[in-house]
């Protein structure tokens, strides 16, 4: 009978070193009352996950991004922007499952970065991203790499024109792997840009061979130091929903971009602990 009680206590404290002598010493007058402390003492033995409260709204509670922000080292400082559904936040997730809300969102502080453009049209970015681009292109230039900016912010209406142009050319199925529907494009946030390289032929623009150009290699190696990630990587097509785009950079802030690199995570979806978004729902 006493042994039965000992077994019950042992289950509650799997790592106990209490020898059998202690169990046998005091004969228990009431088995019910001695059993009660076990469950109430049990929770501390089950160590809670380090991240119990999600800090970044919309991301999984145990996602890597939560651990980064729990460390207290990440930007943005404004807690109102710690929300992946906020289109004004550099943390916003935009993919085929997550359109901008509202779909016609327009950023407030668009500005033209003082860098070389490759497309001949005026390029706009959110001020924070524009400043980061200027610093990044300057650093690349001092390494002998001349990056150009081909495309930045696109409004809902511009994206509709771009997307419809692709459909007219290639049909909807192919277009959906290469161009976002209006309201579903990162370019509409003002935090995304497409790059070119002055040293290579223009046939490499917006094609996979951009990855092998000096600019493509440089941003892959150093983009995170300025807060940028290559958003649509080779091998991540089923996660991001897009063919590889080594020219498309997304500003996430230095801490996030570097943390993704450190952890060897190649898609923002995975970093947020969220499901893949291969197609529209
Ligand atoms: Zn792009």
mmCIF file of C-alpha atoms and ligand atoms in Angstrom:
data_model
loop_
_atom_site.group_PDB
_atom_site.id
_atom_site.type_symbol
_atom_site.label_atom_id
_atom_site.label_comp_id
_atom_site.label_asym_id
_atom_site.label_seq_id
_atom_site.Cartn_x
_atom_site.Cartn_y
_atom_site.Cartn_z
ATOM 1 C CA UNK A 1 0.000 0.000 0.000
ATOM 2 C CA UNK A 2 2.802 2.385 0.909
ATOM 3 C CA UNK A 3 4.584 1.535 -2.325
ATOM 4 C CA UNK A 4 1.526 2.599 -4.325
ATOM 5 C CA UNK A 5 1.734 6.040 -2.731
ATOM 6 C CA UNK A 6 5.416 6.268 -3.561
ATOM 7 C CA UNK A 7 4.761 5.528 -7.207
ATOM 8 C CA UNK A 8 2.143 8.255 -7.382
ATOM 9 C CA UNK A 9 4.591 10.808 -5.936
ATOM 10 C CA UNK A 10 7.281 9.644 -8.313
ATOM 11 C CA UNK A 11 5.110 10.415 -11.323
ATOM 12 C CA UNK A 12 4.620 13.948 -10.119
ATOM 13 C CA UNK A 13 8.330 14.457 -9.649
ATOM 14 C CA UNK A 14 10.107 12.510 -12.329
ATOM 15 C CA UNK A 15 13.515 13.883 -11.379
ATOM 16 C CA UNK A 16 13.158 13.425 -7.631
ATOM 17 C CA UNK A 17 16.061 11.869 -5.817
ATOM 18 C CA UNK A 18 14.027 11.151 -2.714
ATOM 19 C CA UNK A 19 15.218 7.778 -1.504
ATOM 20 C CA UNK A 20 12.783 5.055 -0.590
ATOM 21 C CA UNK A 21 13.718 5.448 3.119
ATOM 22 C CA UNK A 22 11.981 8.842 3.252
ATOM 23 C CA UNK A 23 8.886 7.415 1.653
ATOM 24 C CA UNK A 24 8.776 4.559 4.083
ATOM 25 C CA UNK A 25 9.531 6.624 7.237
ATOM 26 C CA UNK A 26 6.271 8.425 8.101
ATOM 27 C CA UNK A 27 3.278 6.178 7.728
ATOM 28 C CA UNK A 28 0.660 8.237 5.992
ATOM 29 C CA UNK A 29 -2.593 8.511 7.915
ATOM 30 C CA UNK A 30 -4.544 9.971 5.016
ATOM 31 C CA UNK A 31 -3.525 8.980 1.442
ATOM 32 C CA UNK A 32 -5.845 11.597 -0.037
ATOM 33 C CA UNK A 33 -4.269 14.578 1.745
ATOM 34 C CA UNK A 34 -0.697 13.506 0.932
ATOM 35 C CA UNK A 35 -1.591 13.142 -2.732
ATOM 36 C CA UNK A 36 -2.871 16.718 -3.083
ATOM 37 C CA UNK A 37 0.444 18.606 -2.962
ATOM 38 C CA UNK A 38 1.681 16.735 -6.015
ATOM 39 C CA UNK A 39 -0.434 18.417 -8.691
ATOM 40 C CA UNK A 40 -0.115 21.866 -7.113
ATOM 41 C CA UNK A 41 3.665 21.519 -7.117
ATOM 42 C CA UNK A 42 3.790 20.111 -10.625
ATOM 43 C CA UNK A 43 3.664 23.281 -12.824
ATOM 44 C CA UNK A 44 7.106 24.649 -11.845
ATOM 45 C CA UNK A 45 8.635 21.338 -12.924
ATOM 46 C CA UNK A 46 7.225 21.876 -16.418
ATOM 47 C CA UNK A 47 9.432 24.758 -17.582
ATOM 48 C CA UNK A 48 7.326 27.254 -19.591
ATOM 49 C CA UNK A 49 8.406 28.332 -23.064
ATOM 50 C CA UNK A 50 10.649 31.425 -22.837
ATOM 51 C CA UNK A 51 8.214 33.355 -25.014
ATOM 52 C CA UNK A 52 4.803 33.001 -23.445
ATOM 53 C CA UNK A 53 3.271 36.246 -24.669
ATOM 54 C CA UNK A 54 3.413 37.113 -28.366
ATOM 55 C CA UNK A 55 4.998 40.547 -28.710
ATOM 56 C CA UNK A 56 4.506 40.840 -32.459
ATOM 57 C CA UNK A 57 0.808 40.701 -33.236
ATOM 58 C CA UNK A 58 -0.134 38.236 -35.950
ATOM 59 C CA UNK A 59 3.066 36.179 -35.738
ATOM 60 C CA UNK A 60 3.121 32.770 -34.078
ATOM 61 C CA UNK A 61 3.764 33.013 -30.317
ATOM 62 C CA UNK A 62 6.890 30.881 -30.624
ATOM 63 C CA UNK A 63 8.195 32.363 -33.872
ATOM 64 C CA UNK A 64 11.827 33.529 -34.069
ATOM 65 C CA UNK A 65 10.676 37.152 -34.416
ATOM 66 C CA UNK A 66 9.131 36.967 -30.926
ATOM 67 C CA UNK A 67 12.451 35.900 -29.436
ATOM 68 C CA UNK A 68 14.254 38.767 -31.173
ATOM 69 C CA UNK A 69 11.829 41.381 -29.856
ATOM 70 C CA UNK A 70 11.806 39.767 -26.402
ATOM 71 C CA UNK A 71 15.556 40.418 -26.325
ATOM 72 C CA UNK A 72 14.825 44.165 -26.418
ATOM 73 C CA UNK A 73 17.254 44.939 -29.233
ATOM 74 C CA UNK A 74 14.955 45.299 -32.224
ATOM 75 C CA UNK A 75 13.270 48.222 -33.979
ATOM 76 C CA UNK A 76 10.754 49.757 -34.561
ATOM 77 C CA UNK A 77 10.621 51.526 -31.212
ATOM 78 C CA UNK A 78 6.946 52.391 -31.648
ATOM 79 C CA UNK A 79 5.013 49.472 -30.118
ATOM 80 C CA UNK A 80 2.031 50.337 -32.317
ATOM 81 C CA UNK A 81 4.049 49.014 -35.252
ATOM 82 C CA UNK A 82 4.691 45.597 -33.683
ATOM 83 C CA UNK A 83 1.915 44.207 -35.822
ATOM 84 C CA UNK A 84 2.370 42.298 -39.076
ATOM 85 C CA UNK A 85 -1.079 43.438 -40.263
ATOM 86 C CA UNK A 86 -0.201 47.138 -39.988
ATOM 87 C CA UNK A 87 0.589 48.395 -43.514
ATOM 88 C CA UNK A 88 2.549 51.288 -41.990
ATOM 89 C CA UNK A 89 4.922 48.928 -40.174
ATOM 90 C CA UNK A 90 8.249 47.748 -41.595
ATOM 91 C CA UNK A 91 7.207 44.373 -40.147
ATOM 92 C CA UNK A 92 4.062 44.118 -42.287
ATOM 93 C CA UNK A 93 3.548 40.757 -43.983
ATOM 94 C CA UNK A 94 2.201 41.002 -47.520
ATOM 95 C CA UNK A 95 1.659 37.809 -49.461
ATOM 96 C CA UNK A 96 -1.106 35.885 -51.232
ATOM 97 C CA UNK A 97 -2.816 35.200 -47.898
ATOM 98 C CA UNK A 98 -2.205 38.666 -46.486
ATOM 99 C CA UNK A 99 -3.323 41.613 -48.636
ATOM 100 C CA UNK A 100 -2.761 45.152 -47.470
ATOM 101 C CA UNK A 101 -5.606 46.406 -45.298
ATOM 102 C CA UNK A 102 -7.078 48.585 -46.635
ATOM 103 C CA UNK A 103 -6.207 47.258 -50.094
ATOM 104 C CA UNK A 104 -5.839 50.810 -51.408
ATOM 105 C CA UNK A 105 -3.421 51.792 -48.591
ATOM 106 C CA UNK A 106 -1.048 54.678 -49.368
ATOM 107 C CA UNK A 107 2.068 55.284 -47.217
ATOM 108 C CA UNK A 108 2.446 58.703 -45.618
ATOM 109 C CA UNK A 109 6.109 59.624 -45.984
ATOM 110 C CA UNK A 110 7.154 58.652 -49.495
ATOM 111 C CA UNK A 111 10.331 60.243 -50.737
ATOM 112 C CA UNK A 112 12.794 59.858 -53.606
ATOM 113 C CA UNK A 113 16.085 58.295 -52.509
ATOM 114 C CA UNK A 114 19.158 60.096 -53.773
ATOM 115 C CA UNK A 115 20.518 57.157 -55.762
ATOM 116 C CA UNK A 116 20.994 56.179 -59.385
ATOM 117 C CA UNK A 117 17.817 55.010 -61.072
ATOM 118 C CA UNK A 118 17.861 52.442 -63.840
ATOM 119 C CA UNK A 119 14.378 52.655 -65.212
ATOM 120 C CA UNK A 120 14.151 56.341 -66.024
ATOM 121 C CA UNK A 121 11.059 56.843 -63.896
ATOM 122 C CA UNK A 122 10.843 58.562 -60.532
ATOM 123 C CA UNK A 123 11.178 56.113 -57.640
ATOM 124 C CA UNK A 124 9.524 56.559 -54.264
ATOM 125 C CA UNK A 125 10.107 54.730 -50.975
ATOM 126 C CA UNK A 126 9.143 55.196 -47.338
ATOM 127 C CA UNK A 127 11.656 57.620 -45.802
ATOM 128 C CA UNK A 128 13.188 54.973 -43.536
ATOM 129 C CA UNK A 129 13.755 52.615 -46.470
ATOM 130 C CA UNK A 130 14.984 55.443 -48.717
ATOM 131 C CA UNK A 131 17.645 56.431 -46.174
ATOM 132 C CA UNK A 132 18.713 52.805 -45.840
ATOM 133 C CA UNK A 133 18.946 52.458 -49.632
ATOM 134 C CA UNK A 134 21.162 55.526 -49.861
ATOM 135 C CA UNK A 135 23.537 54.133 -47.252
ATOM 136 C CA UNK A 136 23.509 50.683 -48.871
ATOM 137 C CA UNK A 137 24.193 51.899 -52.408
ATOM 138 C CA UNK A 138 26.984 54.128 -51.105
ATOM 139 C CA UNK A 139 28.625 51.185 -49.348
ATOM 140 C CA UNK A 140 28.269 49.046 -52.476
ATOM 141 C CA UNK A 141 29.791 51.828 -54.543
ATOM 142 C CA UNK A 142 32.829 52.001 -52.296
ATOM 143 C CA UNK A 143 33.184 48.255 -52.925
ATOM 144 C CA UNK A 144 33.124 49.032 -56.668
ATOM 145 C CA UNK A 145 29.540 47.835 -57.246
ATOM 146 C CA UNK A 146 27.113 50.208 -58.958
ATOM 147 C CA UNK A 147 23.575 49.254 -57.975
ATOM 148 C CA UNK A 148 20.620 51.060 -59.485
ATOM 149 C CA UNK A 149 17.033 51.226 -58.339
ATOM 150 C CA UNK A 150 14.559 50.086 -60.990
ATOM 151 C CA UNK A 151 11.306 50.281 -59.079
ATOM 152 C CA UNK A 152 10.022 51.228 -55.643
ATOM 153 C CA UNK A 153 6.598 52.206 -54.372
ATOM 154 C CA UNK A 154 3.653 51.318 -56.565
ATOM 155 C CA UNK A 155 0.130 52.451 -55.835
ATOM 156 C CA UNK A 156 -2.828 50.069 -56.003
ATOM 157 C CA UNK A 157 -3.729 51.499 -59.426
ATOM 158 C CA UNK A 158 -0.184 51.195 -60.784
ATOM 159 C CA UNK A 159 0.014 47.593 -59.586
ATOM 160 C CA UNK A 160 -3.300 46.875 -61.314
ATOM 161 C CA UNK A 161 -1.813 48.172 -64.567
ATOM 162 C CA UNK A 162 1.380 46.132 -64.111
ATOM 163 C CA UNK A 163 -0.510 42.938 -63.217
ATOM 164 C CA UNK A 164 -2.998 43.287 -66.064
ATOM 165 C CA UNK A 165 -0.103 43.825 -68.457
ATOM 166 C CA UNK A 166 1.417 40.504 -67.367
ATOM 167 C CA UNK A 167 -1.916 38.747 -67.773
ATOM 168 C CA UNK A 168 -2.309 40.074 -71.303
ATOM 169 C CA UNK A 169 1.163 38.746 -72.094
ATOM 170 C CA UNK A 170 1.337 35.434 -70.218
ATOM 171 C CA UNK A 171 -2.108 34.548 -68.895
ATOM 172 C CA UNK A 172 -3.187 34.521 -65.270
ATOM 173 C CA UNK A 173 -1.530 31.308 -64.001
ATOM 174 C CA UNK A 174 1.988 32.349 -64.982
ATOM 175 C CA UNK A 175 1.366 35.976 -64.034
ATOM 176 C CA UNK A 176 0.401 34.988 -60.495
ATOM 177 C CA UNK A 177 3.864 33.481 -59.950
ATOM 178 C CA UNK A 178 5.677 36.603 -61.149
ATOM 179 C CA UNK A 179 3.443 39.565 -60.319
ATOM 180 C CA UNK A 180 1.224 40.389 -57.377
ATOM 181 C CA UNK A 181 -2.430 41.238 -57.747
ATOM 182 C CA UNK A 182 -3.264 44.833 -56.764
ATOM 183 C CA UNK A 183 -3.549 45.062 -52.973
ATOM 184 C CA UNK A 184 -1.180 42.095 -52.559
ATOM 185 C CA UNK A 185 2.121 43.719 -53.561
ATOM 186 C CA UNK A 186 4.946 44.584 -51.177
ATOM 187 C CA UNK A 187 5.724 47.496 -53.479
ATOM 188 C CA UNK A 188 2.544 49.192 -52.260
ATOM 189 C CA UNK A 189 4.015 49.433 -48.728
ATOM 190 C CA UNK A 190 6.918 51.626 -49.850
ATOM 191 C CA UNK A 191 9.290 49.158 -48.168
ATOM 192 C CA UNK A 192 10.185 47.154 -51.314
ATOM 193 C CA UNK A 193 12.399 47.886 -54.294
ATOM 194 C CA UNK A 194 13.816 46.220 -57.372
ATOM 195 C CA UNK A 195 17.474 46.680 -58.190
ATOM 196 C CA UNK A 196 19.581 46.713 -61.336
ATOM 197 C CA UNK A 197 23.291 46.775 -62.052
ATOM 198 C CA UNK A 198 24.963 49.294 -64.350
ATOM 199 C CA UNK A 199 27.741 46.860 -65.251
ATOM 200 C CA UNK A 200 25.611 44.137 -66.815
ATOM 201 C CA UNK A 201 23.458 43.869 -69.874
ATOM 202 C CA UNK A 202 19.865 44.922 -69.495
ATOM 203 C CA UNK A 203 18.669 41.399 -70.329
ATOM 204 C CA UNK A 204 19.627 40.472 -66.755
ATOM 205 C CA UNK A 205 17.161 42.965 -65.333
ATOM 206 C CA UNK A 206 14.238 41.273 -63.634
ATOM 207 C CA UNK A 207 15.603 37.846 -64.464
ATOM 208 C CA UNK A 208 17.201 35.089 -62.408
ATOM 209 C CA UNK A 209 20.707 35.934 -63.670
ATOM 210 C CA UNK A 210 20.599 39.085 -61.524
ATOM 211 C CA UNK A 211 21.734 36.757 -58.719
ATOM 212 C CA UNK A 212 25.095 36.333 -60.441
ATOM 213 C CA UNK A 213 25.723 40.015 -61.137
ATOM 214 C CA UNK A 214 28.000 42.092 -58.878
ATOM 215 C CA UNK A 215 24.919 43.904 -57.528
ATOM 216 C CA UNK A 216 23.008 40.667 -56.946
ATOM 217 C CA UNK A 217 25.925 39.128 -55.110
ATOM 218 C CA UNK A 218 26.592 42.254 -53.090
ATOM 219 C CA UNK A 219 23.021 42.648 -51.781
ATOM 220 C CA UNK A 220 22.838 38.939 -50.951
ATOM 221 C CA UNK A 221 25.981 39.308 -48.855
ATOM 222 C CA UNK A 222 25.434 42.770 -47.332
ATOM 223 C CA UNK A 223 21.760 43.747 -47.690
ATOM 224 C CA UNK A 224 20.903 42.714 -44.129
ATOM 225 C CA UNK A 225 23.470 45.158 -42.743
ATOM 226 C CA UNK A 226 21.153 47.884 -44.051
ATOM 227 C CA UNK A 227 17.879 46.154 -43.159
ATOM 228 C CA UNK A 228 17.076 44.425 -46.454
ATOM 229 C CA UNK A 229 16.357 40.813 -47.328
ATOM 230 C CA UNK A 230 15.949 39.141 -50.704
ATOM 231 C CA UNK A 231 12.273 38.437 -50.271
ATOM 232 C CA UNK A 232 11.704 35.773 -52.950
ATOM 233 C CA UNK A 233 14.556 33.325 -52.848
ATOM 234 C CA UNK A 234 15.354 30.363 -55.004
ATOM 235 C CA UNK A 235 13.963 27.237 -53.336
ATOM 236 C CA UNK A 236 11.278 29.170 -51.409
ATOM 237 C CA UNK A 237 8.717 29.313 -54.229
ATOM 238 C CA UNK A 238 6.196 27.081 -52.451
ATOM 239 C CA UNK A 239 6.464 29.251 -49.327
ATOM 240 C CA UNK A 240 6.383 32.743 -50.810
ATOM 241 C CA UNK A 241 4.200 31.930 -53.826
ATOM 242 C CA UNK A 242 6.642 33.588 -56.250
ATOM 243 C CA UNK A 243 9.431 32.558 -58.573
ATOM 244 C CA UNK A 244 12.869 33.549 -57.327
ATOM 245 C CA UNK A 245 13.492 37.304 -57.622
ATOM 246 C CA UNK A 246 17.101 38.091 -56.683
ATOM 247 C CA UNK A 247 16.389 41.734 -57.604
ATOM 248 C CA UNK A 248 13.466 42.313 -55.206
ATOM 249 C CA UNK A 249 14.535 43.631 -51.805
ATOM 250 C CA UNK A 250 12.317 44.156 -48.813
ATOM 251 C CA UNK A 251 13.168 46.495 -45.943
ATOM 252 C CA UNK A 252 12.505 44.808 -42.583
ATOM 253 C CA UNK A 253 14.968 46.744 -40.430
ATOM 254 C CA UNK A 254 18.522 45.756 -39.602
ATOM 255 C CA UNK A 255 17.764 43.659 -36.512
ATOM 256 C CA UNK A 256 15.170 41.462 -38.257
ATOM 257 C CA UNK A 257 17.114 41.088 -41.499
ATOM 258 C CA UNK A 258 20.284 40.112 -39.647
ATOM 259 C CA UNK A 259 18.422 37.765 -37.297
ATOM 260 C CA UNK A 260 16.892 35.938 -40.278
ATOM 261 C CA UNK A 261 20.372 35.531 -41.767
ATOM 262 C CA UNK A 262 21.860 34.354 -38.493
ATOM 263 C CA UNK A 263 19.165 31.717 -38.152
ATOM 264 C CA UNK A 264 19.431 30.671 -41.808
ATOM 265 C CA UNK A 265 15.762 31.456 -42.444
ATOM 266 C CA UNK A 266 15.037 32.310 -46.075
ATOM 267 C CA UNK A 267 11.418 33.453 -46.027
ATOM 268 C CA UNK A 268 9.597 36.025 -43.917
ATOM 269 C CA UNK A 269 6.663 33.601 -43.604
ATOM 270 C CA UNK A 270 8.901 31.067 -41.843
ATOM 271 C CA UNK A 271 10.444 33.742 -39.636
ATOM 272 C CA UNK A 272 6.945 34.720 -38.469
ATOM 273 C CA UNK A 273 6.033 31.058 -37.860
ATOM 274 C CA UNK A 274 3.173 31.362 -40.343
ATOM 275 C CA UNK A 275 1.933 28.979 -43.047
ATOM 276 C CA UNK A 276 3.236 29.096 -46.581
ATOM 277 C CA UNK A 277 1.249 31.180 -49.060
ATOM 278 C CA UNK A 278 1.709 29.479 -52.423
ATOM 279 C CA UNK A 279 -1.579 30.694 -53.877
ATOM 280 C CA UNK A 280 -4.512 33.023 -53.335
ATOM 281 C CA UNK A 281 -7.196 31.730 -50.967
HETATM 282 ZN ZN1 LIG B 1 9.719 43.828 -56.869
#
